[in-house]
mmCIF file of C-alpha atoms in Angstrom:
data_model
loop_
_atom_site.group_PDB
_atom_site.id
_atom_site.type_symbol
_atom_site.label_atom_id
_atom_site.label_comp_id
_atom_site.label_asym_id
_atom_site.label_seq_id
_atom_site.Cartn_x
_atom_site.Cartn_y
_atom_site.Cartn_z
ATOM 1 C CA UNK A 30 0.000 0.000 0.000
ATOM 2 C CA UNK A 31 1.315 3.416 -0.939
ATOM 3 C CA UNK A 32 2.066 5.874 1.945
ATOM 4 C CA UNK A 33 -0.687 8.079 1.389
ATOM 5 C CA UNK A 34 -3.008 5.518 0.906
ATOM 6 C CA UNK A 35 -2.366 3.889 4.629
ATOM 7 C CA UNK A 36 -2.800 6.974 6.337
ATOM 8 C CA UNK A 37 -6.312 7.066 4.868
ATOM 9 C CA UNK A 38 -7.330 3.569 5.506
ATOM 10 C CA UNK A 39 -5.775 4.289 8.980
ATOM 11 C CA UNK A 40 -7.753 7.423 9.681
ATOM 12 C CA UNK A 41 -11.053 5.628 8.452
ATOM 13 C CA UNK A 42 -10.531 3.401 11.028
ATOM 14 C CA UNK A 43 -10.209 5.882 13.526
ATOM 15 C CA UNK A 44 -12.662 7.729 12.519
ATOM 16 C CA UNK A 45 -15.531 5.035 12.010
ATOM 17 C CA UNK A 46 -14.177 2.771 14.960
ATOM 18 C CA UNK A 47 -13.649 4.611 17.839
ATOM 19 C CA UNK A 48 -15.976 2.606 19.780
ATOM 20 C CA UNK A 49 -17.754 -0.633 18.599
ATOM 21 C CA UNK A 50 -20.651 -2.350 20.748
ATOM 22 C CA UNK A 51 -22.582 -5.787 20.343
ATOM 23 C CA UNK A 52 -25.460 -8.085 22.293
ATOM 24 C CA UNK A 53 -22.885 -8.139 24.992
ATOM 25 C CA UNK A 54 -19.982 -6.783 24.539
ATOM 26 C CA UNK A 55 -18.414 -3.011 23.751
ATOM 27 C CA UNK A 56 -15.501 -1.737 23.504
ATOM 28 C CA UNK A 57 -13.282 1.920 23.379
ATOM 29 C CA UNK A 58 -10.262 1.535 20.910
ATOM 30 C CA UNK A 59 -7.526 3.889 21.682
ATOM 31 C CA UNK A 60 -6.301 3.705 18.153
ATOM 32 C CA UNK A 61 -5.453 2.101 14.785
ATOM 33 C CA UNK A 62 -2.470 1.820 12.733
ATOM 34 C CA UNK A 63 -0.780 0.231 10.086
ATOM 35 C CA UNK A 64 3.093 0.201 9.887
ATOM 36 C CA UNK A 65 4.877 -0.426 6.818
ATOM 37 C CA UNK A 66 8.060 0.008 8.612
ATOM 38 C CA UNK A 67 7.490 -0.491 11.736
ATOM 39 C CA UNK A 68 11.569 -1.006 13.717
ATOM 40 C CA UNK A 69 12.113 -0.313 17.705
ATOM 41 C CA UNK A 70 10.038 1.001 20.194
ATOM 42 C CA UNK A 71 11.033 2.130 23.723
ATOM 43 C CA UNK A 72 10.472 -0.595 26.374
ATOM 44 C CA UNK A 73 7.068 0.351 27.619
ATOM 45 C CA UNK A 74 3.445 -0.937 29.139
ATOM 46 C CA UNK A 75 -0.135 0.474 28.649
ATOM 47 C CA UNK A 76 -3.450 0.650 30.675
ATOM 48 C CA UNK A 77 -5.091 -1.313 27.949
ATOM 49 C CA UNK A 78 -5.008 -3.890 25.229
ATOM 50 C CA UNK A 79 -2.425 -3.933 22.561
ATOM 51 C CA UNK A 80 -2.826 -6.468 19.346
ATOM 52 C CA UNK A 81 0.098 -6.088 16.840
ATOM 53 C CA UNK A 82 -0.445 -8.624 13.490
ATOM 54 C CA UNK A 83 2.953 -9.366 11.837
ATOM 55 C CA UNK A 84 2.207 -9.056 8.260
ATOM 56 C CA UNK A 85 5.756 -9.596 7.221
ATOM 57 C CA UNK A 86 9.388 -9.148 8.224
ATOM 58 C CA UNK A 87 11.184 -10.827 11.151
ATOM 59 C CA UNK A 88 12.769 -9.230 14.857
ATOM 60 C CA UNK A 89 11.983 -10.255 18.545
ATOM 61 C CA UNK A 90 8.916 -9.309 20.919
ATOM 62 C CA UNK A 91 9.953 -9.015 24.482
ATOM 63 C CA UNK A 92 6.879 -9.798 26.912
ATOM 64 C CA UNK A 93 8.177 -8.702 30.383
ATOM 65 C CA UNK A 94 11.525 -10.525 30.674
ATOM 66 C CA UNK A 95 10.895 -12.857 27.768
ATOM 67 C CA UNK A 96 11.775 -12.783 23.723
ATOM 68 C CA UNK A 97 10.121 -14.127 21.211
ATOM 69 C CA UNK A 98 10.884 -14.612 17.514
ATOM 70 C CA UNK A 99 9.008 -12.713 14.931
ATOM 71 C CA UNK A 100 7.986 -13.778 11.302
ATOM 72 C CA UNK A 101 5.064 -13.277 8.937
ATOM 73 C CA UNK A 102 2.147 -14.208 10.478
ATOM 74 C CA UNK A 103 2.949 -13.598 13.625
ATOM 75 C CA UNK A 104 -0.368 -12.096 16.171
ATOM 76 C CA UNK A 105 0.834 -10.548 19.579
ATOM 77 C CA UNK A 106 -1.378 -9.451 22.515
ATOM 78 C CA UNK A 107 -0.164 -6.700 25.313
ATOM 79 C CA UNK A 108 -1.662 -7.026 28.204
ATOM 80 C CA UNK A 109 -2.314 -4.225 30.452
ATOM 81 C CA UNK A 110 0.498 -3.060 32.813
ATOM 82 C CA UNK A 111 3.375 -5.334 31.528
ATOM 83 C CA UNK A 112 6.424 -3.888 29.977
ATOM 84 C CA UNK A 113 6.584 -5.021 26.469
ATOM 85 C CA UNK A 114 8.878 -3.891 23.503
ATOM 86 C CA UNK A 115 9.251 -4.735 19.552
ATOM 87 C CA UNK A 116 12.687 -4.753 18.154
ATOM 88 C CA UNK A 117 13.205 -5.330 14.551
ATOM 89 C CA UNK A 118 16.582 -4.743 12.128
ATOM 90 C CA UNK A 119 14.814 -5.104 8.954
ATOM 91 C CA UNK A 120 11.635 -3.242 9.564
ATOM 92 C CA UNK A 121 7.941 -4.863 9.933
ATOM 93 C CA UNK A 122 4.643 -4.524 8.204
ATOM 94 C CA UNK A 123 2.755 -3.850 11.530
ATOM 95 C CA UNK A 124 -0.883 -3.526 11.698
ATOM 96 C CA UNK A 125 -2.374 -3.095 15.189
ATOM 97 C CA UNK A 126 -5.257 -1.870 17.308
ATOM 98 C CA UNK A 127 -5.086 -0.666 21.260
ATOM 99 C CA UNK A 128 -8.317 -1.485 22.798
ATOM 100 C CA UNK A 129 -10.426 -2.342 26.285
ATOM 101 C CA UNK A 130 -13.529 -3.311 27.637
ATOM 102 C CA UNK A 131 -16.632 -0.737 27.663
ATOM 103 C CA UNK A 132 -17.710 -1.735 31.163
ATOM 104 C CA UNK A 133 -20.677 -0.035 31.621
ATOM 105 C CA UNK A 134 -22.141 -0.858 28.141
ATOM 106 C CA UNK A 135 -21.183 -4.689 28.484
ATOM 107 C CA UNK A 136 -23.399 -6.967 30.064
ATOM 108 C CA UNK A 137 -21.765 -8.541 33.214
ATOM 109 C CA UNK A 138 -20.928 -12.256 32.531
ATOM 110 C CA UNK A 139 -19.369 -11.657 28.920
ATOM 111 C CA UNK A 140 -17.501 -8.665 30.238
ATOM 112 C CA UNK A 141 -15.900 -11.531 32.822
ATOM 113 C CA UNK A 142 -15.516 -13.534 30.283
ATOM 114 C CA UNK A 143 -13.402 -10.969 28.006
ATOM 115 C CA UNK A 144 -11.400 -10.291 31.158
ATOM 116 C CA UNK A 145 -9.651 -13.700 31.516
ATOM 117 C CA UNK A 146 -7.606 -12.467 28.436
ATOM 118 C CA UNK A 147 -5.303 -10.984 30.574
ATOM 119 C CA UNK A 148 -4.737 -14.040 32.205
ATOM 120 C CA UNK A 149 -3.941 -15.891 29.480
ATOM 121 C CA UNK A 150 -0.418 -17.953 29.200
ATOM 122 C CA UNK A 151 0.181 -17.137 25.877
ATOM 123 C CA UNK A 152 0.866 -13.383 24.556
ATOM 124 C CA UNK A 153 2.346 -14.750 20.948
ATOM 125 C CA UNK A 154 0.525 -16.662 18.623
ATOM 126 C CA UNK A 155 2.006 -18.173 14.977
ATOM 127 C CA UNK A 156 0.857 -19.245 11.649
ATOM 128 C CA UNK A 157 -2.636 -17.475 11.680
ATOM 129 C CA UNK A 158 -2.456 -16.384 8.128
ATOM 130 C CA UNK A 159 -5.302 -18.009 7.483
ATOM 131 C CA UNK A 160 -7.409 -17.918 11.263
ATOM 132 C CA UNK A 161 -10.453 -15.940 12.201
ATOM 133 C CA UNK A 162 -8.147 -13.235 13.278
ATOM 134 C CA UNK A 163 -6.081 -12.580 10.544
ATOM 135 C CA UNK A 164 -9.020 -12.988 7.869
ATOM 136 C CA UNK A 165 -11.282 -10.440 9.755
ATOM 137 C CA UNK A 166 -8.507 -7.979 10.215
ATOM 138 C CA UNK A 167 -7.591 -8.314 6.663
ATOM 139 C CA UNK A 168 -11.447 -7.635 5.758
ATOM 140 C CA UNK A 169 -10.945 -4.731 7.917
ATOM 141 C CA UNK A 170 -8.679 -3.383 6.325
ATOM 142 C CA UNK A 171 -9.510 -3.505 3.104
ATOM 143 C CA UNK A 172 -13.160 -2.174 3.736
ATOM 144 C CA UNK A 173 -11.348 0.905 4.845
ATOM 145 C CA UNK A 174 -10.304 1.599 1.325
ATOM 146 C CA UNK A 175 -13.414 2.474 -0.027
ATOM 147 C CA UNK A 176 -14.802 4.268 3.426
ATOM 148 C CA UNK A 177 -18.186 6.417 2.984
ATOM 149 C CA UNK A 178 -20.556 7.112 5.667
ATOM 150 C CA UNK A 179 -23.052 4.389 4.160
ATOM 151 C CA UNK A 180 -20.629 1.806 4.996
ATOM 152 C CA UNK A 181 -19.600 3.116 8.003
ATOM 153 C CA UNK A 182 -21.702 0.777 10.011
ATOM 154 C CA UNK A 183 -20.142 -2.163 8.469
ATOM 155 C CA UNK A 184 -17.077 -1.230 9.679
ATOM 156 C CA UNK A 185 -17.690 -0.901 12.776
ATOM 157 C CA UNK A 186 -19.352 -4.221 13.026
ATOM 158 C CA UNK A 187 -16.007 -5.765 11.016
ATOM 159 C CA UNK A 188 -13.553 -4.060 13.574
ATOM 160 C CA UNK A 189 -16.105 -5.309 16.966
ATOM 161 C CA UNK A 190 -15.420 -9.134 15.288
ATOM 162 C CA UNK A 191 -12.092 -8.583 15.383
ATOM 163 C CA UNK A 192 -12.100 -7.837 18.568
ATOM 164 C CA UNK A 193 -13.848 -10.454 19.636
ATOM 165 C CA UNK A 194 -11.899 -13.156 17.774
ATOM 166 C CA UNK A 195 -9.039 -12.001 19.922
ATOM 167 C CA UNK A 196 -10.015 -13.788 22.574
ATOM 168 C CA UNK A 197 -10.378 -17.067 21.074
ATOM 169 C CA UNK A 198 -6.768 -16.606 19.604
ATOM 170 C CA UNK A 199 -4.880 -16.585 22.217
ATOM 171 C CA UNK A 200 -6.827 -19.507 24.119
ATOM 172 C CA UNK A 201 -5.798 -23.154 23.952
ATOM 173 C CA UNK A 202 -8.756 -24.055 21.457
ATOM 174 C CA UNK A 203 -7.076 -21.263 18.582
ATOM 175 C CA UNK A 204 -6.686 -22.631 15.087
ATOM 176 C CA UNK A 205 -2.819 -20.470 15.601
ATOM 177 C CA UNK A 206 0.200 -22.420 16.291
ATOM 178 C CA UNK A 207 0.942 -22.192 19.514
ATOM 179 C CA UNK A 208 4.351 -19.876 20.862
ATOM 180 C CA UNK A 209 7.422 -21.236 20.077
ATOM 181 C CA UNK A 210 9.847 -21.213 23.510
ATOM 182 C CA UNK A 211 11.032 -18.428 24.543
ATOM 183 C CA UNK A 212 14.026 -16.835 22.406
ATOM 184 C CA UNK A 213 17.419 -18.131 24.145
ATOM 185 C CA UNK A 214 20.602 -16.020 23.364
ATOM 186 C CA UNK A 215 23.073 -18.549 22.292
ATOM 187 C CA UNK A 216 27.082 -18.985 22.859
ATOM 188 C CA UNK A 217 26.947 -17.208 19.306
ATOM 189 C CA UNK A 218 25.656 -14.389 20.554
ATOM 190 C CA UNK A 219 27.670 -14.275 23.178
ATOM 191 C CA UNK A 220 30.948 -14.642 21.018
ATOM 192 C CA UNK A 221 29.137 -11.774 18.824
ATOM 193 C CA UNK A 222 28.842 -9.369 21.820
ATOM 194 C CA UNK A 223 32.450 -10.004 22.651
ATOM 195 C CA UNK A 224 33.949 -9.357 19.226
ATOM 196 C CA UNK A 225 31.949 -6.161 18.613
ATOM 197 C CA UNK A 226 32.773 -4.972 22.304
ATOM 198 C CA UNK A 227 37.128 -6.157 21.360
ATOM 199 C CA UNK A 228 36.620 -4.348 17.926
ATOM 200 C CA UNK A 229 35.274 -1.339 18.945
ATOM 201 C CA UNK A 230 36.753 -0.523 22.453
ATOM 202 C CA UNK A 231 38.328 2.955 20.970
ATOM 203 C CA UNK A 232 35.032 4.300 19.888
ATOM 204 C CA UNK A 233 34.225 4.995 23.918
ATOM 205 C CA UNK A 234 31.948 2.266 23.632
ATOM 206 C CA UNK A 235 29.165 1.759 26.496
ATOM 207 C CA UNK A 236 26.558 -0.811 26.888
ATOM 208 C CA UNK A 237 23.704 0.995 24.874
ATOM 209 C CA UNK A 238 26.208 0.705 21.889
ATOM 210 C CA UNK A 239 26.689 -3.189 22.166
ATOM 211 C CA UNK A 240 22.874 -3.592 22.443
ATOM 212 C CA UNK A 241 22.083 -1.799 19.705
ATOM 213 C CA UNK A 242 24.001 -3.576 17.888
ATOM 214 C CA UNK A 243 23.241 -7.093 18.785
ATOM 215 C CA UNK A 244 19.559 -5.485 18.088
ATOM 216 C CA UNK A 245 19.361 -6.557 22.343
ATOM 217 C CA UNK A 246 17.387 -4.429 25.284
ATOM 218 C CA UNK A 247 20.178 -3.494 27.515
ATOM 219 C CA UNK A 248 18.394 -5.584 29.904
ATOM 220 C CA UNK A 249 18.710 -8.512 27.878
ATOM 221 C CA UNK A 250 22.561 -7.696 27.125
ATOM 222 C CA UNK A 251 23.379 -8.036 30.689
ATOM 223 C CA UNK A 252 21.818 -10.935 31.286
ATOM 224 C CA UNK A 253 23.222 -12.611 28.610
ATOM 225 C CA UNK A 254 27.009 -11.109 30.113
ATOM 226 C CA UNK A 255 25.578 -12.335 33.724
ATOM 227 C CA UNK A 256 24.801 -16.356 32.604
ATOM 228 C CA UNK A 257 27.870 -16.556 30.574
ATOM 229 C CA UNK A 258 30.713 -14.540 32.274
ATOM 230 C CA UNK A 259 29.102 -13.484 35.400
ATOM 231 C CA UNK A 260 30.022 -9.754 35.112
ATOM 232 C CA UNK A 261 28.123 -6.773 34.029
ATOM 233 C CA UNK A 262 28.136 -5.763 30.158
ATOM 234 C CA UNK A 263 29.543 -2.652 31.594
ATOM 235 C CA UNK A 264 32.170 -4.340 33.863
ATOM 236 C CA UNK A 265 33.565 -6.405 30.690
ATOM 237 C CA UNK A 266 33.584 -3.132 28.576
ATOM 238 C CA UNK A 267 35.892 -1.419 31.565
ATOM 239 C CA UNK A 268 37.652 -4.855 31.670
ATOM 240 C CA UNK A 269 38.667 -5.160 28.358
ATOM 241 C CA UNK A 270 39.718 -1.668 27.934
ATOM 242 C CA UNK A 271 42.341 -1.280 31.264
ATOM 243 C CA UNK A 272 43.458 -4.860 29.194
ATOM 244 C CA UNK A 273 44.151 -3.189 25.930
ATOM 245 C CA UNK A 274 45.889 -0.310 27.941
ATOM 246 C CA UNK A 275 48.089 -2.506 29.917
ATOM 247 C CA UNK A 276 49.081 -4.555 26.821
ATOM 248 C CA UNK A 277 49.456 -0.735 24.823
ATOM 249 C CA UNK A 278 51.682 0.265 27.773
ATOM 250 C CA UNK A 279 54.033 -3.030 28.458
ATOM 251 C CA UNK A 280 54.542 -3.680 24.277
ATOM 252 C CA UNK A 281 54.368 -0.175 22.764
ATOM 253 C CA UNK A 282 56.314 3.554 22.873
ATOM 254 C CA UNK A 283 53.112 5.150 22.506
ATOM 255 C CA UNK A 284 52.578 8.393 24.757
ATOM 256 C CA UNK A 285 49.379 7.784 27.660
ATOM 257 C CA UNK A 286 47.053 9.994 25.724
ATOM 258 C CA UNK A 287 46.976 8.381 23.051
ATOM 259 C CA UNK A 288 47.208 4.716 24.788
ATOM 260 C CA UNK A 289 43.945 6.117 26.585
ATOM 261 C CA UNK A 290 42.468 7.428 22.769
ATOM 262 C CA UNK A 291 43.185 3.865 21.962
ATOM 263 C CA UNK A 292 41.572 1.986 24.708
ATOM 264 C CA UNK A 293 38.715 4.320 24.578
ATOM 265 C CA UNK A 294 39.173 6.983 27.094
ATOM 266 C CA UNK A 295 37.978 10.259 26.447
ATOM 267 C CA UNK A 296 40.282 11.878 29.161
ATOM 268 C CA UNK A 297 43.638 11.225 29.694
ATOM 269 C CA UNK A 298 43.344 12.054 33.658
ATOM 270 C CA UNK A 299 40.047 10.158 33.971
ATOM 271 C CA UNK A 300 42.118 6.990 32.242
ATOM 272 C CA UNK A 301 45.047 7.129 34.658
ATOM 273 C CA UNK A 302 42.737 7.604 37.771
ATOM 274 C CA UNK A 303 40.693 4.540 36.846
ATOM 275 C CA UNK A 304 43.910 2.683 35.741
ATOM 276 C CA UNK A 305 46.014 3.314 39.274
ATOM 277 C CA UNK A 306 42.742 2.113 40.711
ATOM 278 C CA UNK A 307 42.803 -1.120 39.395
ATOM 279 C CA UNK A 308 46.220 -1.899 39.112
ATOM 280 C CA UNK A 309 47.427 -0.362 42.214
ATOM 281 C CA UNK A 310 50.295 2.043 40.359
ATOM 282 C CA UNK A 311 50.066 4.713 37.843
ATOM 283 C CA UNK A 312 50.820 4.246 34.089
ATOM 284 C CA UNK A 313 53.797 5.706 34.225
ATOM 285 C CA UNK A 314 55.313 3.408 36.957
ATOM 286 C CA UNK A 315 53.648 0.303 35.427
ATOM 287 C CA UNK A 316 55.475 0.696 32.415
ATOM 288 C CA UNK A 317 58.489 1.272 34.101
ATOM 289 C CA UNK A 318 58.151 -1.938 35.543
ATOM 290 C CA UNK A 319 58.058 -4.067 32.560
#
């Protein structure tokens, strides 16, 4: 779809499905979008509902402290109050709709009923390319394309199925494929983070840089540094550059600023105070020593 012709579709839906209301259930949506490019958002939670459909391109969906893989196909649910986050180096075509419950326009027992969503184990669902879900949402969307007020209703009553299917997708009866486990960071990642962190030490490198780069939350980067070496992301950065400095200092003529350029130290001073620190003696007397 061509830029200009997503933002309409988008504000139709906005526009003509604000609210939608059944027998026995309503609902407010907060909003609509579609995301042709959709890369990394901010580790963050809402009050409300969040459904994201993975139309296609791949990255990782972090649900509170777990990743998931994601592909075409792919349907995700936020639940209120937990920290969630999409990460993607490619770029996804994102549609998705924030949502709740209309309590006082739902009848009691359904409005229970809608509720155990957030209870639900699973918060990623695959393969539903061709599920309730995906086929309504798909409907939705292209019904947007040709919005008038005469078929407003219709889309109204398109977008309140959708909704509703939502629950049965992420139960154990959905025609989805269930989550896969939980998206382990393997020794190659690991060796990954190292290299980049040894190949880079003289850009001033900090933790932010590393996880960027191994497309990581920094959470996720120090855990990964915390299973496998049982230090810090940051504490193996600082590690690794007093290393290169000592080996700079012992096996080369080079003057201390530049040894401290080299090793990543913005400051001369600030390198030789953190340097006597660990090593007990300036730079100066250690390489006198050698």
């Amino acid at each position: 779809m061509k830029a200009l012709e997503i933002r309409d579709r988008e504000n139709w839906l906005n526009l003509a499905a604000e609210r939608t209301a059944g027998d026995r259930l309503s609902f407010q949506v907060q909003y609509w979008g579609l995301n042709p490019q959709h890369y990394d958002n901010p580790l963050h939670k809402h009050s409300f509902y969040e459904a994201c459909y993975v139309r296609s391109g791949e990255g990782i969906y972090q649900d509170h402290n777990t990743e998931y893989p994601l592909m075409p196909n792919t349907l995700l649910l936020s639940k209120p109050d937990i920290q969630h986050q999409i990460r993607s180096r490619s770029g996804l075509d994102l549609w998705y709709v924030a949502f709740e419950l209309d309590e006082p326009n739902s009848a009691p027992e359904a409005a229970a009923h809608y509720r155990e969503l957030a209870s639900s184990p699973w918060c990623v669902r695959y393969g539903i390319g061709e599920t309730p879900t995906a086929l309504i949402w798909r409907a939705l969307v292209e019904q947007a394309r040709g919005y008038d007020a005469q078929n407003a209703p219709l889309l109204s009553s398109t977008a309140h199925a959708l909704l509703l299917s939502l629950c049965g997708a992420f139960t154990e009866g959905s025609d989805a494929e269930p989550a896969l486990p939980p998206h382990k960071l393997s020794a190659h990642s690991m060796r990954s983070a190292v290299l980049y962190i040894r190949d880079n030490l003289s850009a001033d490198l900090t933790v932010t840089d590393v996880a960027r780069y191994m497309h990581l939350s920094s959470r996720s980067l120090s855990r990964l540094f915390q299973e496998n070496l049982q230090v810090s992301c940051q504490a193996y950065i600082q590690r690794e550059k007093l290393k290169r400095a000592a080996h700079l200092i012992r096996h080369s003529d080079l003057g201390f600023s530049e040894i401290a350029e080299r090793a990543g130290y913005a400051s001369v001073h600030y390198f030789t105070r953190v340097f006597t620190k660990t090593y007990g003696i300036p730079p100066g007397k250690f390489r006198s020593s050698r």
